Structure formats: structure tokens, C-alpha cells
PDB file of C-alpha atoms in Angstrom:
ATOM      1  CA  UNK A 177     102.245  98.142  33.147  1.00 46.00           C
ATOM      2  CA  UNK A 178      98.627  99.308  32.597  1.00 47.00           C
ATOM      3  CA  UNK A 179      98.708  98.430  28.849  1.00 48.00           C
ATOM      4  CA  UNK A 180     100.362  95.146  29.791  1.00 47.00           C
ATOM      5  CA  UNK A 181      97.827  94.220  32.394  1.00 49.00           C
ATOM      6  CA  UNK A 182      94.958  95.443  30.207  1.00 45.00           C
ATOM      7  CA  UNK A 183      95.881  93.183  27.418  1.00 44.00           C
ATOM      8  CA  UNK A 184      96.565  90.259  29.640  1.00 45.00           C
ATOM      9  CA  UNK A 185      92.993  90.403  30.995  1.00 47.00           C
ATOM     10  CA  UNK A 186      91.647  90.995  27.592  1.00 47.00           C
ATOM     11  CA  UNK A 187      93.427  87.983  26.479  1.00 46.00           C
ATOM     12  CA  UNK A 188      92.311  86.036  29.062  1.00 46.00           C
ATOM     13  CA  UNK A 189      88.601  87.124  28.371  1.00 46.00           C
ATOM     14  CA  UNK A 190      88.808  86.187  24.669  1.00 47.00           C
ATOM     15  CA  UNK A 191      90.303  82.840  25.782  1.00 46.00           C
ATOM     16  CA  UNK A 192      87.438  82.463  27.935  1.00 52.00           C
ATOM     17  CA  UNK A 193      84.973  83.312  25.384  1.00 49.00           C
ATOM     18  CA  UNK A 194      86.720  81.043  22.947  1.00 52.00           C
ATOM     19  CA  UNK A 195      86.491  78.146  25.572  1.00 60.00           C
ATOM     20  CA  UNK A 196      82.720  78.849  26.168  1.00 60.00           C
ATOM     21  CA  UNK A 197      82.095  78.610  22.189  1.00 62.00           C
ATOM     22  CA  UNK A 198      84.119  75.530  22.100  1.00 63.00           C
ATOM     23  CA  UNK A 199      82.219  73.959  24.875  1.00 65.00           C
ATOM     24  CA  UNK A 200      78.815  75.057  23.257  1.00 65.00           C
ATOM     25  CA  UNK A 201      80.037  73.272  19.926  1.00 68.00           C
ATOM     26  CA  UNK A 202      80.948  70.323  21.846  1.00 70.00           C
ATOM     27  CA  UNK A 203      77.636  70.278  23.623  1.00 69.00           C
ATOM     28  CA  UNK A 204      75.794  70.512  20.254  1.00 71.00           C
ATOM     29  CA  UNK A 205      77.778  67.878  18.913  1.00 73.00           C
ATOM     30  CA  UNK A 206      77.242  65.576  21.797  1.00 71.00           C
ATOM     31  CA  UNK A 207      73.316  66.309  21.602  1.00 70.00           C
ATOM     32  CA  UNK A 208      73.230  65.609  17.873  1.00 73.00           C
ATOM     33  CA  UNK A 209      74.973  62.282  18.559  1.00 75.00           C
ATOM     34  CA  UNK A 210      72.401  61.494  21.262  1.00 77.00           C
ATOM     35  CA  UNK A 211      69.759  62.226  18.597  1.00 78.00           C
ATOM     36  CA  UNK A 212      71.474  59.849  16.199  1.00 82.00           C
ATOM     37  CA  UNK A 213      71.733  57.200  18.647  1.00 84.00           C
ATOM     38  CA  UNK A 214      67.990  57.426  19.655  1.00 83.00           C
ATOM     39  CA  UNK A 215      66.776  57.456  16.082  1.00 86.00           C
ATOM     40  CA  UNK A 216      69.002  54.333  15.256  1.00 89.00           C
ATOM     41  CA  UNK A 217      67.630  52.443  18.363  1.00 88.00           C
ATOM     42  CA  UNK A 218      64.139  53.625  17.237  1.00 89.00           C
ATOM     43  CA  UNK A 219      64.514  52.187  13.673  1.00 91.00           C
ATOM     44  CA  UNK A 220      66.534  49.233  14.822  1.00 93.00           C
ATOM     45  CA  UNK A 221      63.399  48.360  17.031  1.00 93.00           C
ATOM     46  CA  UNK A 222      60.899  49.031  14.126  1.00 92.00           C
ATOM     47  CA  UNK A 223      62.964  46.640  11.858  1.00 93.00           C
ATOM     48  CA  UNK A 224      63.267  44.073  14.508  1.00 95.00           C
ATOM     49  CA  UNK A 225      59.564  44.005  15.102  1.00 94.00           C
ATOM     50  CA  UNK A 226      58.907  43.720  11.362  1.00 94.00           C
ATOM     51  CA  UNK A 227      61.353  40.889  11.189  1.00 96.00           C
ATOM     52  CA  UNK A 228      59.774  39.151  14.185  1.00 97.00           C
ATOM     53  CA  UNK A 229      56.318  39.462  12.337  1.00 95.00           C
ATOM     54  CA  UNK A 230      57.978  37.965   9.289  1.00 96.00           C
ATOM     55  CA  UNK A 231      59.627  35.069  11.167  1.00 97.00           C
ATOM     56  CA  UNK A 232      56.299  34.154  12.939  1.00 96.00           C
ATOM     57  CA  UNK A 233      54.510  33.927   9.482  1.00 97.00           C
ATOM     58  CA  UNK A 234      57.324  31.889   8.001  1.00 96.00           C
ATOM     59  CA  UNK A 235      57.365  29.580  11.346  1.00 96.00           C
ATOM     60  CA  UNK A 236      53.671  28.913  10.652  1.00 96.00           C
ATOM     61  CA  UNK A 237      54.012  28.127   7.280  1.00 96.00           C
ATOM     62  CA  UNK A 238      57.023  25.693   8.045  1.00 96.00           C
ATOM     63  CA  UNK A 239      54.717  24.009  10.548  1.00 96.00           C
ATOM     64  CA  UNK A 240      51.897  23.717   8.152  1.00 96.00           C
ATOM     65  CA  UNK A 241      54.013  22.181   5.655  1.00 95.00           C
ATOM     66  CA  UNK A 242      55.608  19.850   8.008  1.00 96.00           C
ATOM     67  CA  UNK A 243      52.096  18.738   9.214  1.00 96.00           C
ATOM     68  CA  UNK A 244      50.975  18.266   5.470  1.00 95.00           C
ATOM     69  CA  UNK A 245      54.180  16.199   4.949  1.00 95.00           C
ATOM     70  CA  UNK A 246      53.526  14.215   7.953  1.00 95.00           C
ATOM     71  CA  UNK A 247      49.821  13.540   6.884  1.00 94.00           C
ATOM     72  CA  UNK A 248      51.026  12.570   3.258  1.00 94.00           C
ATOM     73  CA  UNK A 249      53.489  10.297   4.637  1.00 93.00           C
ATOM     74  CA  UNK A 250      50.971   8.279   6.448  1.00 93.00           C
ATOM     75  CA  UNK A 251      48.895   8.149   3.282  1.00 93.00           C
ATOM     76  CA  UNK A 252      51.930   6.754   1.550  1.00 92.00           C
ATOM     77  CA  UNK A 253      52.187   9.596  -1.077  1.00 93.00           C
ATOM     78  CA  UNK A 254      55.444  10.916   0.001  1.00 92.00           C
ATOM     79  CA  UNK A 255      59.012   9.400   1.320  1.00 94.00           C
ATOM     80  CA  UNK A 256      59.989   9.617   4.833  1.00 94.00           C
ATOM     81  CA  UNK A 257      62.974  11.625   3.888  1.00 94.00           C
ATOM     82  CA  UNK A 258      60.575  14.615   2.600  1.00 94.00           C
ATOM     83  CA  UNK A 259      59.116  14.502   6.168  1.00 94.00           C
ATOM     84  CA  UNK A 260      62.462  14.557   7.676  1.00 95.00           C
ATOM     85  CA  UNK A 261      63.419  17.713   5.186  1.00 95.00           C
ATOM     86  CA  UNK A 262      60.139  19.479   6.314  1.00 95.00           C
ATOM     87  CA  UNK A 263      61.071  18.854   9.923  1.00 96.00           C
ATOM     88  CA  UNK A 264      64.560  20.373   9.555  1.00 96.00           C
ATOM     89  CA  UNK A 265      63.183  23.307   7.829  1.00 96.00           C
ATOM     90  CA  UNK A 266      60.508  23.811  10.539  1.00 97.00           C
ATOM     91  CA  UNK A 267      63.290  23.491  13.121  1.00 97.00           C
ATOM     92  CA  UNK A 268      65.383  26.237  11.381  1.00 97.00           C
ATOM     93  CA  UNK A 269      62.208  28.441  11.165  1.00 97.00           C
ATOM     94  CA  UNK A 270      61.812  28.022  14.771  1.00 97.00           C
ATOM     95  CA  UNK A 271      65.440  28.915  15.631  1.00 97.00           C
ATOM     96  CA  UNK A 272      65.173  32.117  13.337  1.00 97.00           C
ATOM     97  CA  UNK A 273      62.006  32.889  15.141  1.00 97.00           C
ATOM     98  CA  UNK A 274      63.833  32.687  18.472  1.00 97.00           C
ATOM     99  CA  UNK A 275      66.299  34.834  17.009  1.00 97.00           C
ATOM    100  CA  UNK A 276      64.104  37.480  15.947  1.00 97.00           C
ATOM    101  CA  UNK A 277      62.408  37.527  19.208  1.00 97.00           C
ATOM    102  CA  UNK A 278      65.783  37.946  21.035  1.00 97.00           C
ATOM    103  CA  UNK A 279      66.598  40.756  18.611  1.00 97.00           C
ATOM    104  CA  UNK A 280      63.320  42.498  19.263  1.00 94.00           C
ATOM    105  CA  UNK A 281      63.498  42.207  23.012  1.00 93.00           C
ATOM    106  CA  UNK A 282      67.219  43.599  22.738  1.00 94.00           C
ATOM    107  CA  UNK A 283      66.397  46.757  20.826  1.00 93.00           C
ATOM    108  CA  UNK A 284      63.193  47.291  22.696  1.00 91.00           C
ATOM    109  CA  UNK A 285      65.515  47.335  26.064  1.00 90.00           C
ATOM    110  CA  UNK A 286      67.937  49.773  24.125  1.00 89.00           C
ATOM    111  CA  UNK A 287      65.271  51.977  23.148  1.00 87.00           C
ATOM    112  CA  UNK A 288      63.757  52.057  26.736  1.00 85.00           C
ATOM    113  CA  UNK A 289      67.119  52.704  28.358  1.00 84.00           C
ATOM    114  CA  UNK A 290      67.653  55.590  26.067  1.00 82.00           C
ATOM    115  CA  UNK A 291      64.455  57.130  25.993  1.00 80.00           C
ATOM    116  CA  UNK A 292      62.930  56.629  29.444  1.00 78.00           C
ATOM    117  CA  UNK A 293      64.465  57.810  32.718  1.00 76.00           C
ATOM    118  CA  UNK A 294      62.613  55.449  34.830  1.00 77.00           C
ATOM    119  CA  UNK A 295      63.377  52.514  32.372  1.00 72.00           C
ATOM    120  CA  UNK A 296      59.751  51.879  31.364  1.00 72.00           C
ATOM    121  CA  UNK A 297      59.393  48.971  28.950  1.00 73.00           C
ATOM    122  CA  UNK A 298      55.537  49.450  28.491  1.00 77.00           C
ATOM    123  CA  UNK A 299      55.578  51.493  25.351  1.00 76.00           C
ATOM    124  CA  UNK A 300      54.616  51.022  21.591  1.00 77.00           C
ATOM    125  CA  UNK A 301      56.279  52.803  18.605  1.00 76.00           C
ATOM    126  CA  UNK A 302      54.265  54.197  15.697  1.00 67.00           C
ATOM    127  CA  UNK A 303      56.202  53.844  12.436  1.00 49.00           C
ATOM    128  CA  UNK A 304      56.623  56.581   9.900  1.00 46.00           C
ATOM    129  CA  UNK A 305      56.084  53.865   7.169  1.00 46.00           C
ATOM    130  CA  UNK A 306      52.314  53.667   8.355  1.00 48.00           C
ATOM    131  CA  UNK A 307      51.685  57.270   7.702  1.00 46.00           C
ATOM    132  CA  UNK A 308      51.356  59.413   4.749  1.00 48.00           C
ATOM    133  CA  UNK A 309      54.834  60.861   4.773  1.00 49.00           C
ATOM    134  CA  UNK A 310      54.465  62.959   1.631  1.00 52.00           C
ATOM    135  CA  UNK A 311      52.014  65.363   3.155  1.00 51.00           C
ATOM    136  CA  UNK A 312      54.239  66.464   5.865  1.00 60.00           C
ATOM    137  CA  UNK A 313      57.589  66.857   3.660  1.00 62.00           C
ATOM    138  CA  UNK A 314      57.407  70.724   3.610  1.00 70.00           C
ATOM    139  CA  UNK A 315      56.899  70.903   7.409  1.00 70.00           C
ATOM    140  CA  UNK A 316      59.929  68.395   7.776  1.00 63.00           C
ATOM    141  CA  UNK A 317      61.855  70.737   5.872  1.00 65.00           C
ATOM    142  CA  UNK A 318      61.031  73.616   7.376  1.00 71.00           C
ATOM    143  CA  UNK A 319      61.610  72.348  10.968  1.00 69.00           C
ATOM    144  CA  UNK A 320      64.969  71.222   9.714  1.00 66.00           C
ATOM    145  CA  UNK A 321      66.040  74.472   8.294  1.00 66.00           C
ATOM    146  CA  UNK A 322      64.996  76.042  11.650  1.00 71.00           C
ATOM    147  CA  UNK A 323      66.658  73.569  13.956  1.00 69.00           C
ATOM    148  CA  UNK A 324      69.810  72.441  12.137  1.00 68.00           C
ATOM    149  CA  UNK A 325      72.635  74.825  12.023  1.00 70.00           C
ATOM    150  CA  UNK A 326      74.464  73.167   9.072  1.00 67.00           C
ATOM    151  CA  UNK A 327      71.470  73.207   7.017  1.00 68.00           C
ATOM    152  CA  UNK A 328      70.695  76.810   7.902  1.00 69.00           C
ATOM    153  CA  UNK A 329      74.513  77.667   6.725  1.00 70.00           C
ATOM    154  CA  UNK A 330      74.160  75.814   3.577  1.00 69.00           C
ATOM    155  CA  UNK A 331      70.580  77.221   2.886  1.00 70.00           C
ATOM    156  CA  UNK A 332      72.176  80.988   3.596  1.00 73.00           C
ATOM    157  CA  UNK A 333      75.272  80.020   1.329  1.00 70.00           C
ATOM    158  CA  UNK A 334      73.047  78.830  -1.478  1.00 73.00           C
ATOM    159  CA  UNK A 335      70.924  82.112  -1.268  1.00 75.00           C
ATOM    160  CA  UNK A 336      74.295  84.073  -1.273  1.00 75.00           C
ATOM    161  CA  UNK A 337      75.199  82.092  -4.366  1.00 76.00           C
ATOM    162  CA  UNK A 338      72.018  82.605  -6.037  1.00 75.00           C
ATOM    163  CA  UNK A 339      72.127  86.315  -5.413  1.00 77.00           C
ATOM    164  CA  UNK A 340      75.741  86.349  -6.982  1.00 75.00           C
ATOM    165  CA  UNK A 341      74.362  84.708 -10.071  1.00 74.00           C
ATOM    166  CA  UNK A 342      71.656  87.175 -10.414  1.00 74.00           C
ATOM    167  CA  UNK A 343      74.099  89.936  -9.876  1.00 74.00           C
ATOM    168  CA  UNK A 344      76.307  88.292 -12.561  1.00 71.00           C
ATOM    169  CA  UNK A 345      73.189  88.022 -15.092  1.00 70.00           C
ATOM    170  CA  UNK A 346      72.642  91.687 -14.573  1.00 70.00           C
ATOM    171  CA  UNK A 347      75.901  92.599 -15.494  1.00 68.00           C
ATOM    172  CA  UNK A 348      75.445  91.128 -18.967  1.00 68.00           C
ATOM    173  CA  UNK A 349      72.191  93.624 -19.509  1.00 68.00           C
ATOM    174  CA  UNK A 350      72.846  96.664 -21.016  1.00 65.00           C
ATOM    175  CA  UNK A 351      72.767  99.510 -18.767  1.00 63.00           C
ATOM    176  CA  UNK A 352      69.825 102.305 -19.683  1.00 61.00           C
ATOM    177  CA  UNK A 353      72.561 104.908 -18.019  1.00 57.00           C
ATOM    178  CA  UNK A 354      74.984 103.954 -20.417  1.00 54.00           C
ATOM    179  CA  UNK A 355      72.983 104.542 -23.490  1.00 54.00           C
ATOM    180  CA  UNK A 356      72.384 108.351 -22.475  1.00 56.00           C
ATOM    181  CA  UNK A 357      76.111 108.926 -22.573  1.00 57.00           C
ATOM    182  CA  UNK A 358      76.943 106.778 -25.586  1.00 55.00           C
ATOM    183  CA  UNK A 359      74.366 108.304 -28.172  1.00 55.00           C
ATOM    184  CA  UNK A 360      75.561 109.150 -31.625  1.00 53.00           C
TER     185      UNK A 360
END
């Protein structure tokens, strides 16, 4: 009776430990998923900002081309069909600019909802593309090795494999002890 109860309690304890480990693993997976979501939102916002800036330049160029076409038409140098083409191109660039602005605002809101608990929309992002990233690569690698369990496990496996290779190479070398026993 005592042994049955002991093993039943012990089995329940190991089941609880297993459930706790499972809960920790799921929590870590969820945290990583959240990090991935925030990073995707951040870079989505950076890309949307750059697309908006590019669309602004394209719209300004289309406006300039349309204005020049109208002036040349008044001077009799181009046909009216060229002015209509320039106007259509200008309108298309305006639509693209509006789409880029809408996408930028959407990604800004998405990032604000994910990052700020009080829904703060007054923020700016500092892009990695504007920094010197090559100077901080060793720091990033060291932080990743410390904080990422998958990377830690892979690094440990690599070190173990390197040690096994070194041991195998030492097996090919002649042993000084073997030379003492096999002298002629």
C-alpha cells in the first residue's frame, strides 16, 4: 500500500514537472512569436515609410512632367494626346501616393498597438539601414548566443563535434608510450 501510494504521488509529481516544462516551452514559443510579430511590424513600417517617400518623389516628377507638357502644348510643340498621357500618368502617381500613405499609416498603427500599452502614435523609428551595422556584428552574435536557446544548443553541438574531430585526429598520431613498448 505504501509503495503504491509513493509511486502514485511520485508519478503525479513528475507529471507536474513535465507539465511545468511544457508550459515554460509554450511560453517561450509565444514570446518568440511576439518578438517575430513586432520585428515584422517594425520593418513593415520602415519599408512603408520608404515607399511613401519614393511615391512622393515620383508624384512630384509626374506633376512636373504634366506642367511641362501643358506649357509645351500651349506653345504648339506637342500634341494634346501627349498632355493627356502626362495627366493620366500624374493621376496614377497620385493614386500610388495615396496607397503608400495609407499603407504607412496602417503599419504605423499596427506597430503602435503592438509596442505601446497606451496606444501612443507619436513615435519615430531609427532604421538599422542608416547605421554602421558591421561594427556591431560581434555584439549581436554574442547577444544572440546568450539569449537564443536554439543557437546555444547549436553552438554547443558544434563545439562537441569539433572536440570529437580533434580526438579523432589525435588517434591518428603515433603515441610516445607505444614507442616504448615496441622497440626492437
